[in-house]
Coordinates of C-alpha atoms in Angstrom, one line a residue:
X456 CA 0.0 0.0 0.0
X457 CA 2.6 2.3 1.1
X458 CA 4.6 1.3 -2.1
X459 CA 2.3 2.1 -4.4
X460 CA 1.1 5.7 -2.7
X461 CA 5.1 6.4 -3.0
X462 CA 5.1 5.3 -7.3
X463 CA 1.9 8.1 -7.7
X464 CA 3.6 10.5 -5.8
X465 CA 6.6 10.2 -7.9
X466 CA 4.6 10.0 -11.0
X467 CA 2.5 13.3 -10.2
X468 CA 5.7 14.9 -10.0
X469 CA 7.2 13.2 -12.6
X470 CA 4.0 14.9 -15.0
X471 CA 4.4 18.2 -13.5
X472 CA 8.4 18.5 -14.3
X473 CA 7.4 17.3 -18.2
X474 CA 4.9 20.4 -18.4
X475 CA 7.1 22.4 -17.6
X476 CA 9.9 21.3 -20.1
X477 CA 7.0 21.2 -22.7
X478 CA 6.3 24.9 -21.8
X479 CA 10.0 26.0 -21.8
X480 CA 10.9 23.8 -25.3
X481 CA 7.1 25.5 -27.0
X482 CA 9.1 29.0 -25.8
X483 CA 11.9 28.0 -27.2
X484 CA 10.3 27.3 -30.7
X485 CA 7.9 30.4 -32.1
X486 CA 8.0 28.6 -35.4
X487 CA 5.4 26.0 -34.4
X488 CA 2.8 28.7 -33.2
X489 CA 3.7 30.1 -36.7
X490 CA 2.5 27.0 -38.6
X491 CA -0.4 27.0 -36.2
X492 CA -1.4 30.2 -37.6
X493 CA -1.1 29.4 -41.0
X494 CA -3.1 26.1 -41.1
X495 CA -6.1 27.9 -38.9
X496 CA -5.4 31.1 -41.7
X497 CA -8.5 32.2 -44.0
X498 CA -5.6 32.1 -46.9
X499 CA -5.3 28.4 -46.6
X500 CA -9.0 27.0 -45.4
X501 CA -10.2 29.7 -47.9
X502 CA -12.8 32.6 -47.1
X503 CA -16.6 31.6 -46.5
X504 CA -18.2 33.0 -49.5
X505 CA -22.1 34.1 -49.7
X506 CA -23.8 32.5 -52.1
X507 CA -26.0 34.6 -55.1
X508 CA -28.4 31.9 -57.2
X509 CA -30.6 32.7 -59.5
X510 CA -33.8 34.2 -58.4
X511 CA -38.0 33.6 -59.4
X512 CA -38.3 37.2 -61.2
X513 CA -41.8 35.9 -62.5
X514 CA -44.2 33.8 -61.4
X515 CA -44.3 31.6 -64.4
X516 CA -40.1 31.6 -64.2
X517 CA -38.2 28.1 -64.4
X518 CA -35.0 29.2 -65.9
X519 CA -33.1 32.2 -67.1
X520 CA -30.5 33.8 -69.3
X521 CA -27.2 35.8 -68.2
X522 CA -27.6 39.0 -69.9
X523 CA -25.0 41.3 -68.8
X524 CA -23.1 41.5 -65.4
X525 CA -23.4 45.5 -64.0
X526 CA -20.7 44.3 -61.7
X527 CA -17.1 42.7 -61.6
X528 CA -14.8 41.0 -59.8
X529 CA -13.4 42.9 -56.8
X530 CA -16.1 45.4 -56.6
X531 CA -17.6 46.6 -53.3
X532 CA -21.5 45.4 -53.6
X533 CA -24.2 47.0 -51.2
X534 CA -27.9 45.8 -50.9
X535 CA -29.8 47.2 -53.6
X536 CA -27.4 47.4 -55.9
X537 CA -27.7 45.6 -59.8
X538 CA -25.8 43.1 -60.2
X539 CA -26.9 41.6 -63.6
X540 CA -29.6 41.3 -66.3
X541 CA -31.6 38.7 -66.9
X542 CA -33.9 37.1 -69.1
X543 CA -37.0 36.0 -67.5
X544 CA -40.3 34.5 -69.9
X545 CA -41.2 37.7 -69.9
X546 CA -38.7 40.3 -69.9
X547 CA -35.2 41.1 -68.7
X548 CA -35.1 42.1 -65.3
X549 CA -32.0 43.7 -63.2
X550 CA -31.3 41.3 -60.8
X551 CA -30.4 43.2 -57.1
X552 CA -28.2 42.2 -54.4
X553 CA -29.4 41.1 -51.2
X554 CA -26.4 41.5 -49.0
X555 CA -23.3 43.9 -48.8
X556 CA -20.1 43.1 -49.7
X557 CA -17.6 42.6 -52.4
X558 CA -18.2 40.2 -55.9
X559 CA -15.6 37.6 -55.2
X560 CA -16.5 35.2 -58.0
X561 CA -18.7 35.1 -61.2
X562 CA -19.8 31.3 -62.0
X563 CA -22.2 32.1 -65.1
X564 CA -20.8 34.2 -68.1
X565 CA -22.8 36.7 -69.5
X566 CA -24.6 34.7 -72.6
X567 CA -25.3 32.0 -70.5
X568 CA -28.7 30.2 -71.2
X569 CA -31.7 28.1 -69.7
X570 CA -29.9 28.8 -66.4
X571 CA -32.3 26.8 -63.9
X572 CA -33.8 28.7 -60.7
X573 CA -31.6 28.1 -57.7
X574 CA -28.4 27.5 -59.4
X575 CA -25.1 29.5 -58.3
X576 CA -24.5 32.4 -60.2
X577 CA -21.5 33.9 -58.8
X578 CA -20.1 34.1 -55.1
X579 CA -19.8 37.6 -52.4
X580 CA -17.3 37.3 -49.5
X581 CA -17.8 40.3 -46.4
X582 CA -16.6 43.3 -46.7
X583 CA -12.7 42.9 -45.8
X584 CA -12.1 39.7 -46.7
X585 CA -9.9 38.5 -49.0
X586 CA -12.6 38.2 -52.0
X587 CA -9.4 36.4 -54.1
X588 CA -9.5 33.8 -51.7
X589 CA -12.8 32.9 -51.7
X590 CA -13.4 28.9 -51.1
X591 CA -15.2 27.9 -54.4
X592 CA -17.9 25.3 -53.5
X593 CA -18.3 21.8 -55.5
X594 CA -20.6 21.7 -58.4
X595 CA -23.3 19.5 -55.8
X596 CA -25.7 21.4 -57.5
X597 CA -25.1 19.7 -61.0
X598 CA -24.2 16.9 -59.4
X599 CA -27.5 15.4 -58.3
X600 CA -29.2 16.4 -61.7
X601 CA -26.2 14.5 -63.7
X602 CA -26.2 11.8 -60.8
X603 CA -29.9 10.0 -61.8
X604 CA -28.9 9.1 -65.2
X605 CA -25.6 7.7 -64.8
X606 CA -27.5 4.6 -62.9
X607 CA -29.7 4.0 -66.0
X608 CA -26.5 4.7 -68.4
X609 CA -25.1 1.9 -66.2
X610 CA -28.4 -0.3 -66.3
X611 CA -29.1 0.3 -70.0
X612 CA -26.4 -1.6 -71.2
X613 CA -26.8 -4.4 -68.5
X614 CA -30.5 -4.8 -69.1
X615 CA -29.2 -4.3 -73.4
X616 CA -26.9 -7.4 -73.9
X617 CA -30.1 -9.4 -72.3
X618 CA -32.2 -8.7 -74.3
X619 CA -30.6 -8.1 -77.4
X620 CA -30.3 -12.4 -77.8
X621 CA -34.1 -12.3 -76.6
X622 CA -35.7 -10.0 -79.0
X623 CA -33.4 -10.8 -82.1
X624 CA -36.2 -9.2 -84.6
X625 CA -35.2 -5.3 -83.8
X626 CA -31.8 -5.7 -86.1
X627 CA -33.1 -7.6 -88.5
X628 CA -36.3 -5.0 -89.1
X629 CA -33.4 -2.4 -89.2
X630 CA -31.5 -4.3 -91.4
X631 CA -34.5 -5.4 -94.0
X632 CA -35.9 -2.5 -94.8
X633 CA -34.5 1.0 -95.5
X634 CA -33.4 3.4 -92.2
X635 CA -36.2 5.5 -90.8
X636 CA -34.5 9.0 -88.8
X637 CA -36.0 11.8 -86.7
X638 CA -33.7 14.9 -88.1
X639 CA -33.1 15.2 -84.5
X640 CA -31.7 11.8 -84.4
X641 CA -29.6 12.2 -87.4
X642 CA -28.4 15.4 -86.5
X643 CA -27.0 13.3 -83.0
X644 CA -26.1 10.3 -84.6
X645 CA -23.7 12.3 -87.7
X646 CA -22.8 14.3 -84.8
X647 CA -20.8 11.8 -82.9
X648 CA -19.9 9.6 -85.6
X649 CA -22.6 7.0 -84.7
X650 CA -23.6 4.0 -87.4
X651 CA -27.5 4.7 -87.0
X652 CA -28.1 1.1 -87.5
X653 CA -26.6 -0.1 -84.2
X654 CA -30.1 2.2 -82.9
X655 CA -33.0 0.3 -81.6
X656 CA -36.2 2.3 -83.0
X657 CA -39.1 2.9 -81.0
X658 CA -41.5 5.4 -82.8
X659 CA -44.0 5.0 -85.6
X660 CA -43.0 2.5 -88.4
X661 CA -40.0 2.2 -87.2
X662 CA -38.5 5.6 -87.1
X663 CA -35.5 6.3 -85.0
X664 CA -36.5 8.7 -82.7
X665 CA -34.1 11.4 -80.7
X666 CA -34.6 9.6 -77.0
X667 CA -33.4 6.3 -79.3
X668 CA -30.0 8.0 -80.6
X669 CA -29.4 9.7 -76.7
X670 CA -29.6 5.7 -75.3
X671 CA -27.6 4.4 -78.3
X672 CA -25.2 7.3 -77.1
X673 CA -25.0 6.6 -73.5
X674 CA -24.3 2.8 -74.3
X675 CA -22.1 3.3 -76.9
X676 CA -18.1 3.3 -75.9
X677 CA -17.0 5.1 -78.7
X678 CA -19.6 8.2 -78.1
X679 CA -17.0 10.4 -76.0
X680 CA -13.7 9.4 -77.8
X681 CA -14.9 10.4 -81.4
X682 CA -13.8 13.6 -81.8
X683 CA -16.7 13.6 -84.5
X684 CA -15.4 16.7 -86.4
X685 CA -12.2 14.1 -88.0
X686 CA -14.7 11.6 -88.8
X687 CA -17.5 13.6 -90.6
X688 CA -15.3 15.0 -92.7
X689 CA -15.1 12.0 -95.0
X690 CA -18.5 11.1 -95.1
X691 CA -19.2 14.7 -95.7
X692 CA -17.5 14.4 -99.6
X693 CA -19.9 11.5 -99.6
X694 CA -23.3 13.7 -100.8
X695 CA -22.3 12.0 -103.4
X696 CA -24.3 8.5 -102.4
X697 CA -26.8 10.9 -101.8
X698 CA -26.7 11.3 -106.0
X699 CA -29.6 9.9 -107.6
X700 CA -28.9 5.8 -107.0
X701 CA -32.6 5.2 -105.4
X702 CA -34.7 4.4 -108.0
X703 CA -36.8 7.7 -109.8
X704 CA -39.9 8.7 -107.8
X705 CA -38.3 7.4 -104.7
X706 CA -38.2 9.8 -101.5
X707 CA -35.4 10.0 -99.7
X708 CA -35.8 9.0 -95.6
X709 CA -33.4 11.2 -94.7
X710 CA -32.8 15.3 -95.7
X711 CA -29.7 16.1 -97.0
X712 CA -27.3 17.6 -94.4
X713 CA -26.5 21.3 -95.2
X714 CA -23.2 22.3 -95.6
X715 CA -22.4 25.7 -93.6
X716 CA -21.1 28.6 -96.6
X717 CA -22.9 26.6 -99.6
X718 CA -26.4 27.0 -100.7
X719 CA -29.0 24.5 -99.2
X720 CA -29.9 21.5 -101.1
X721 CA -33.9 21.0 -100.9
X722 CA -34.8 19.4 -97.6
X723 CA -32.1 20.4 -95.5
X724 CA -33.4 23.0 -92.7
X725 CA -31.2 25.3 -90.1
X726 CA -32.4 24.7 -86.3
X727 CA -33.4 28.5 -84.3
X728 CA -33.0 28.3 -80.8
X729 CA -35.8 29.5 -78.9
X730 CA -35.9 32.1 -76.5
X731 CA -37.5 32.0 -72.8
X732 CA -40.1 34.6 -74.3
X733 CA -40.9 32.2 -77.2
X734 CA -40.8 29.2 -75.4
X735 CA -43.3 30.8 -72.8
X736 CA -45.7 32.4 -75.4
X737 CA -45.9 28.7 -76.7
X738 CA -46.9 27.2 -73.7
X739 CA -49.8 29.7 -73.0
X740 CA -51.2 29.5 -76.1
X741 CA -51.5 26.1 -76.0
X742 CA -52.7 26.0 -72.8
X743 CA -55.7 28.2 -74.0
X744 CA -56.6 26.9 -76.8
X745 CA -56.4 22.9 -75.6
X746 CA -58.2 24.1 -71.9
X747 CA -60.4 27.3 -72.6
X748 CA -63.9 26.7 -74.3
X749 CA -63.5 30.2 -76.8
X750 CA -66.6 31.6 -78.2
X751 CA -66.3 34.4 -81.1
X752 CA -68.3 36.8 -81.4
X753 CA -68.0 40.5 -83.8
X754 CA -69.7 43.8 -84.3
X755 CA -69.2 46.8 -86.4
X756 CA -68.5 50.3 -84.5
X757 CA -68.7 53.7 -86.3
X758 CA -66.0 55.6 -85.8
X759 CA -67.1 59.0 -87.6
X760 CA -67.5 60.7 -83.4
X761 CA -64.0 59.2 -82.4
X762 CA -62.4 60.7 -85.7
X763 CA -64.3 64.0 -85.2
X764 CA -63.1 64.5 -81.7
X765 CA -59.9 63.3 -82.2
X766 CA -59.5 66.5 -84.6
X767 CA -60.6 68.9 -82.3
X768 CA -58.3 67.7 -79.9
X769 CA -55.3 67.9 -82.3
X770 CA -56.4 71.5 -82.8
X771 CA -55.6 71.9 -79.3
X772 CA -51.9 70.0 -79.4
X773 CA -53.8 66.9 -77.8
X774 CA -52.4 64.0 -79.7
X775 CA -54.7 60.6 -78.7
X776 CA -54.9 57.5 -81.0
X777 CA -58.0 55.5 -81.6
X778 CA -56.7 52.3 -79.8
X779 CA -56.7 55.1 -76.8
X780 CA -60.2 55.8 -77.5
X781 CA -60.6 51.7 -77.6
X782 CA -59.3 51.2 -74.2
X783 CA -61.4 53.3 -72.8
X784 CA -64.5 51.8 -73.8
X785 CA -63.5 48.8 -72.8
X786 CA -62.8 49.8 -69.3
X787 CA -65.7 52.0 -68.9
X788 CA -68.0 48.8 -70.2
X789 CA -66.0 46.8 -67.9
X790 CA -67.6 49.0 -65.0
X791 CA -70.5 49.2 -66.3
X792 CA -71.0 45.4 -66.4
X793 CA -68.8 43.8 -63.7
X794 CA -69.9 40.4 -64.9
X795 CA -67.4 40.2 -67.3
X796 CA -64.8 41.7 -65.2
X797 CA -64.0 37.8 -63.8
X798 CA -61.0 35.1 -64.1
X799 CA -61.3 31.1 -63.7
X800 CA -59.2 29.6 -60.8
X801 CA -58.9 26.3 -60.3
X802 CA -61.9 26.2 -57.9
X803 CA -64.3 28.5 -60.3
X804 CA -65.3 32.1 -61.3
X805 CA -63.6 34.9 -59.4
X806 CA -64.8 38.3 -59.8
X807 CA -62.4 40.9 -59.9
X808 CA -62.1 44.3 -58.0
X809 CA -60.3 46.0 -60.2
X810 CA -60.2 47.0 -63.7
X811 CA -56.8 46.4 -65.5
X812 CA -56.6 46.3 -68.9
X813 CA -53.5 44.5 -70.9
X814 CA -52.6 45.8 -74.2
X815 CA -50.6 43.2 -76.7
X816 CA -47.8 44.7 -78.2
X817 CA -45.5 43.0 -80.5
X818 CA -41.7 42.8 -79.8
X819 CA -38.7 41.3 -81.4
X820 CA -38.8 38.5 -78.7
X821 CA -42.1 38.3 -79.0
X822 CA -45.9 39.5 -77.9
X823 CA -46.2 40.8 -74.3
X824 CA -49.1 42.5 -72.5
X825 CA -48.3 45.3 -70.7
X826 CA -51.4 47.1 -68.3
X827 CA -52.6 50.3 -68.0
X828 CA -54.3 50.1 -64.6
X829 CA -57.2 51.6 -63.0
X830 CA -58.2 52.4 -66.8
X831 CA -62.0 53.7 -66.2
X832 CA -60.3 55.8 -63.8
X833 CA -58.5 57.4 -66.1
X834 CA -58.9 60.1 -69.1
X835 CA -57.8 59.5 -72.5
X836 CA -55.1 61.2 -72.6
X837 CA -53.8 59.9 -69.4
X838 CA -54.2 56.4 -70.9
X839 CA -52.4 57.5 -74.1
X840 CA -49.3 58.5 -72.3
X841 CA -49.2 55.5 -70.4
X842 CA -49.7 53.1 -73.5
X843 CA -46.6 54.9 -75.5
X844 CA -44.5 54.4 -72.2
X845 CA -45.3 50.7 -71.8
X846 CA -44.7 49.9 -75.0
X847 CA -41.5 51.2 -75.4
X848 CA -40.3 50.0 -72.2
X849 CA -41.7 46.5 -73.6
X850 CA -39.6 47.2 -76.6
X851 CA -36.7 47.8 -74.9
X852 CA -37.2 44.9 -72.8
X853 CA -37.4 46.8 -69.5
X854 CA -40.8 46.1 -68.0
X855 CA -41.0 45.1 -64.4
X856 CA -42.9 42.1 -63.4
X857 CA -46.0 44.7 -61.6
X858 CA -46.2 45.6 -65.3
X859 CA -47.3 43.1 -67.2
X860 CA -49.1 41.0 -64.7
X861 CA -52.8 40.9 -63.5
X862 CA -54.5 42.3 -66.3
X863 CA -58.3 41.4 -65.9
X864 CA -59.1 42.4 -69.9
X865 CA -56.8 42.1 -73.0
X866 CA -57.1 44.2 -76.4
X867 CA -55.0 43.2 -79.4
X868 CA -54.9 45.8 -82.3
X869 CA -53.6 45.1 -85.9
X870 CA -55.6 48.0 -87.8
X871 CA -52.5 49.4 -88.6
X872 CA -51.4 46.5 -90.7
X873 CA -54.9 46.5 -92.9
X874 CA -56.3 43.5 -90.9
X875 CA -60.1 43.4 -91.4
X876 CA -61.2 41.6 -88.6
X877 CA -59.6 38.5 -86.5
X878 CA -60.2 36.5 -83.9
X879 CA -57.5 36.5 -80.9
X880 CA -56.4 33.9 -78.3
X881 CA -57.3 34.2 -74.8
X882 CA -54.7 34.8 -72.4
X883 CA -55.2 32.8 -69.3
X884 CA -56.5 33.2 -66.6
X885 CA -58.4 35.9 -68.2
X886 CA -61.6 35.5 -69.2
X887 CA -62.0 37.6 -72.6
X888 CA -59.7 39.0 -75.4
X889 CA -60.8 41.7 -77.4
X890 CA -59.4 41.9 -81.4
X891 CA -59.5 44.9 -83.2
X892 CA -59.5 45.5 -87.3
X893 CA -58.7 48.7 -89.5
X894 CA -61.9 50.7 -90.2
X895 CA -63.2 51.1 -93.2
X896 CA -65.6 53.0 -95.3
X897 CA -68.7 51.7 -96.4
X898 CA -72.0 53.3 -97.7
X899 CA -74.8 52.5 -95.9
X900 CA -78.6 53.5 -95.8
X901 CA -80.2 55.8 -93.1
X902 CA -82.8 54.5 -91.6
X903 CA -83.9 57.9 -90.1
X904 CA -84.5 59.7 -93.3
X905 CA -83.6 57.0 -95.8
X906 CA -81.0 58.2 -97.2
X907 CA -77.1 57.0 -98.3
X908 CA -74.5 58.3 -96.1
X909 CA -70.8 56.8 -95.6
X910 CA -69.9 55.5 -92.4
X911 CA -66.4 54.6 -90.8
X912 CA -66.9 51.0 -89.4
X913 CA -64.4 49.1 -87.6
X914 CA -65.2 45.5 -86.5
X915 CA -64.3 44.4 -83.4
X916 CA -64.1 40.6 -82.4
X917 CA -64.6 39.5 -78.7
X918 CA -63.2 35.7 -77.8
X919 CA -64.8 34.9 -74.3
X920 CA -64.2 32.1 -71.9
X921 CA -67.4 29.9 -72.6
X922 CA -67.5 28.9 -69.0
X923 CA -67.4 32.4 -67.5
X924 CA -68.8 34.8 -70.6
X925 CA -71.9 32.9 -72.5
X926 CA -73.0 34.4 -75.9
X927 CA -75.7 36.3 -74.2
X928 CA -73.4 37.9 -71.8
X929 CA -71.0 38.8 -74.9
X930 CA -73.5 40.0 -76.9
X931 CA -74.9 42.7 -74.5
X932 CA -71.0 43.4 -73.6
X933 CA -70.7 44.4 -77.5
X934 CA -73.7 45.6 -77.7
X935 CA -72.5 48.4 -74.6
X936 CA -69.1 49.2 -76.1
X937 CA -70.3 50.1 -78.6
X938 CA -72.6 52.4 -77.5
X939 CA -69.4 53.6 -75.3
X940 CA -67.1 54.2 -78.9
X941 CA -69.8 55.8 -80.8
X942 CA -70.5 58.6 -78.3
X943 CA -67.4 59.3 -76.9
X944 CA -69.0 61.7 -74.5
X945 CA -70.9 59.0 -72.7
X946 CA -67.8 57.9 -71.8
X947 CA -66.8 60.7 -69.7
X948 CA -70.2 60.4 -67.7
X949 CA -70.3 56.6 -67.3

């Protein structure tokens, strides 16, 4: 017992001595609290960077393009500030900052396309940090989207060799009768230097379809190594199989491939990438047109008391158009019956408090709809100055997202290009879409003293939302703006 309280002792001090050597020999030695330093430094663990993705500008937003960056590398950023353009389905937007600090790292070049929402755009460090030592984060955000299909790259062929000994009639209806290609499928297939019979078709009569020439890409080992451009080359010389050998009055399967600085040969076509605004307008009008019951109906307006007034007021250095006049009528109608004034939602007819009326104006990226708001509440010439600046900011691509959304009523003019009389698509969730023609003149018998007079008539075609607007409904609704057009006084009393 006493023996072993005297080892403890001894080993107590025994510790005690060794601390204080370790103390002394650490003194000794600043080099180590030096290398401490510079393995716990931000310059070799890398600064914590704040991450910028890209935002929902609109609601109907899924992706987006890199227009411009309004800032660079290095510079000081503060909340509010732009920091880029970008191309919504609607419009380009400025993108704002959030937080303050400096632009440390840009991740998407300007130019870049179908960027989705949420991916990371570029990277903002605090204001002084090192923004040059910002720690760049993995790609985790490609990483699960690429992730999914390696499994059924890696299944494809598995499940591939099985069945090819199963099902040996694919190859030999590819074989017996003549090749059958999507052009998106050849396009792939030439692309990558890809014999097109190795492709198991799946589409009508057995046409190679595009998702067939992506699978025969993934399971194909020579896909990635073919440089492609090397390889085309020689077939390329070869438009000369494509010389008349099939017999005469025999189509060709496949167009010919044109040949970039030479005419096209008949067939061949050049593929246009679509913009977000395209892509967007497509998708809306074939939601209406495949979901919305439309019903048509048209009327003839005289214009002589718009075009009279419209006179007098340039007399007085009041310049107003007769789409101006238009929109008016159609708000104060609106007012007048509220009926109309209503939107489908998913759970039925909503009536709408206020009056908001969307005018289509044509663009090089397309049609938007920007609104004049509060339009019975306003005068005409009020309205006028309010359509010229919307449209030019629709022009110039710089409409905010409050101004072209919620519109409760939409007019689409083409008088000015000669067009008679149309019929327009509804733009959802809206219930009615009103189309407007050129006027004309037309000699017409007076019913009050039975005589010939001419008349300016302009038709006007409303497409209604058979679920919310019957024909009833629209007829009185034409029936009212009318009135409203052809006495442009009533107008300012209604």
């Amino acid at each position: 017992m006493a023996a072993s309280l005297r080892l403890g002792r001894q080993g107590i001090l025994f510790g005690l001595r060794l601390s204080k050597f370790n103390k002394c020999l650490w003194a000794t030695h600043p080099w180590q609290e030096q290398v401490r330093s510079f393995f716990q430094s931000p310059w070799f663990l890398g600064v914590s960077a704040l991450k910028v993705q890209m935002p929902a500008l609109s609601p109907t937003m899924e992706e987006g393009n890199i227009v411009k960056w309004l800032k660079r590398e290095g510079e000081a950023v503060a909340a509010g500030d732009a920091l880029c353009e970008i191309e919504t389905d609607k419009a380009v937007v400025t993108m704002e900052s959030n937080d303050d600090g400096v632009l440390a790292k840009i991740l998407m070049e300007e130019g870049s396309r179908n960027v989705r929402l949420g991916t990371l755009i570029a990277l903002m460090v605090e204001e002084g940090q090192d923004w040059k030592q910002v720690e760049i984060p993995p790609p985790d955000a490609a990483a699960p989207s690429a992730a999914p299909p390696a499994p059924e790259a890696v299944t494809a062929p598995a499940v591939a060799p099985i069945a090819a000994p199963t099902p040996p009639p694919p190859p030999a209806a590819a074989t017996s009768g003549p090749l059958r290609l999507s052009p998106a499928a050849r396009h792939i297939l030439d692309t990558h230097g890809i014999d097109p019979k190795l492709a198991t078709p799946t589409g009508p009569r057995g046409l190679i379809t595009k998702e067939d020439a992506l699978n025969l890409l993934k399971t194909s080992p020579a896909a990635k190594p073919a440089p492609a451009t090397a390889a085309p080359p020689p077939p390329s010389p070869a438009p000369t199989p494509a010389a008349p050998p099939p017999p005469p009055g025999s189509r060709p399967n496949i167009p010919p491939l044109s040949i970039p600085g030479k005419p096209g040969a008949p067939g061949t076509f050049t593929e246009i990438p679509a913009t977000n605004v395209r892509r967007v307008i497509a998708q809306r009008l074939t939601q209406s047109k495949t979901t919305i019951p439309h019903a048509y109906a048209s009327v003839d307006c005289d214009m002589a008391a718009v075009m009279h007034l419209r006179k007098d007021l340039a007399k007085e250095q009041i310049k107003v158009s007769v789409n101006d006049f238009i929109i008016k009528a159609a708000a104060v109608t609106l007012k007048e019956m509220p009926e109309v004034n209503v939107t489908w939602s998913g759970d039925g007819p909503q009536a709408l408090d206020s009056i908001h009326i969307s005018i289509a104006v044509a663009t090089d990226k397309g049609l938007i709809t920007p609104i004049i708001k509060d339009a019975a509440n306003k005068g005409v010439q009020e309205i006028s100055a309010s359509a010229k600046a919307l449209a030019q900011k629709a022009r110039d691509g710089k409409l905010l997202p409050e101004e072209y959304q919620g519109g409760s009523f939409s007019i689409s003019n083409l008088g000015m290009f000669g067009i008679s009389g149309f019929s327009a698509v509804i733009n959802p969730p809206q219930a009615c879409i009103l189309a407007v023609g050129t006027s004309r003149s037309e000699l017409r018998l007076c019913e009050e003293d039975q005589s010939l007079r001419t008349q300016q008539l302009m038709r006007v075609t409303l497409s209604s939302d058979g679920r919310l607007v019957d024909d009833e409904l629209a007829s009185r609704f034409l029936d009212k703006f009318r009135e409203n057009l052809e006495k442009p006084q009533r107008m300012a009393l209604a």
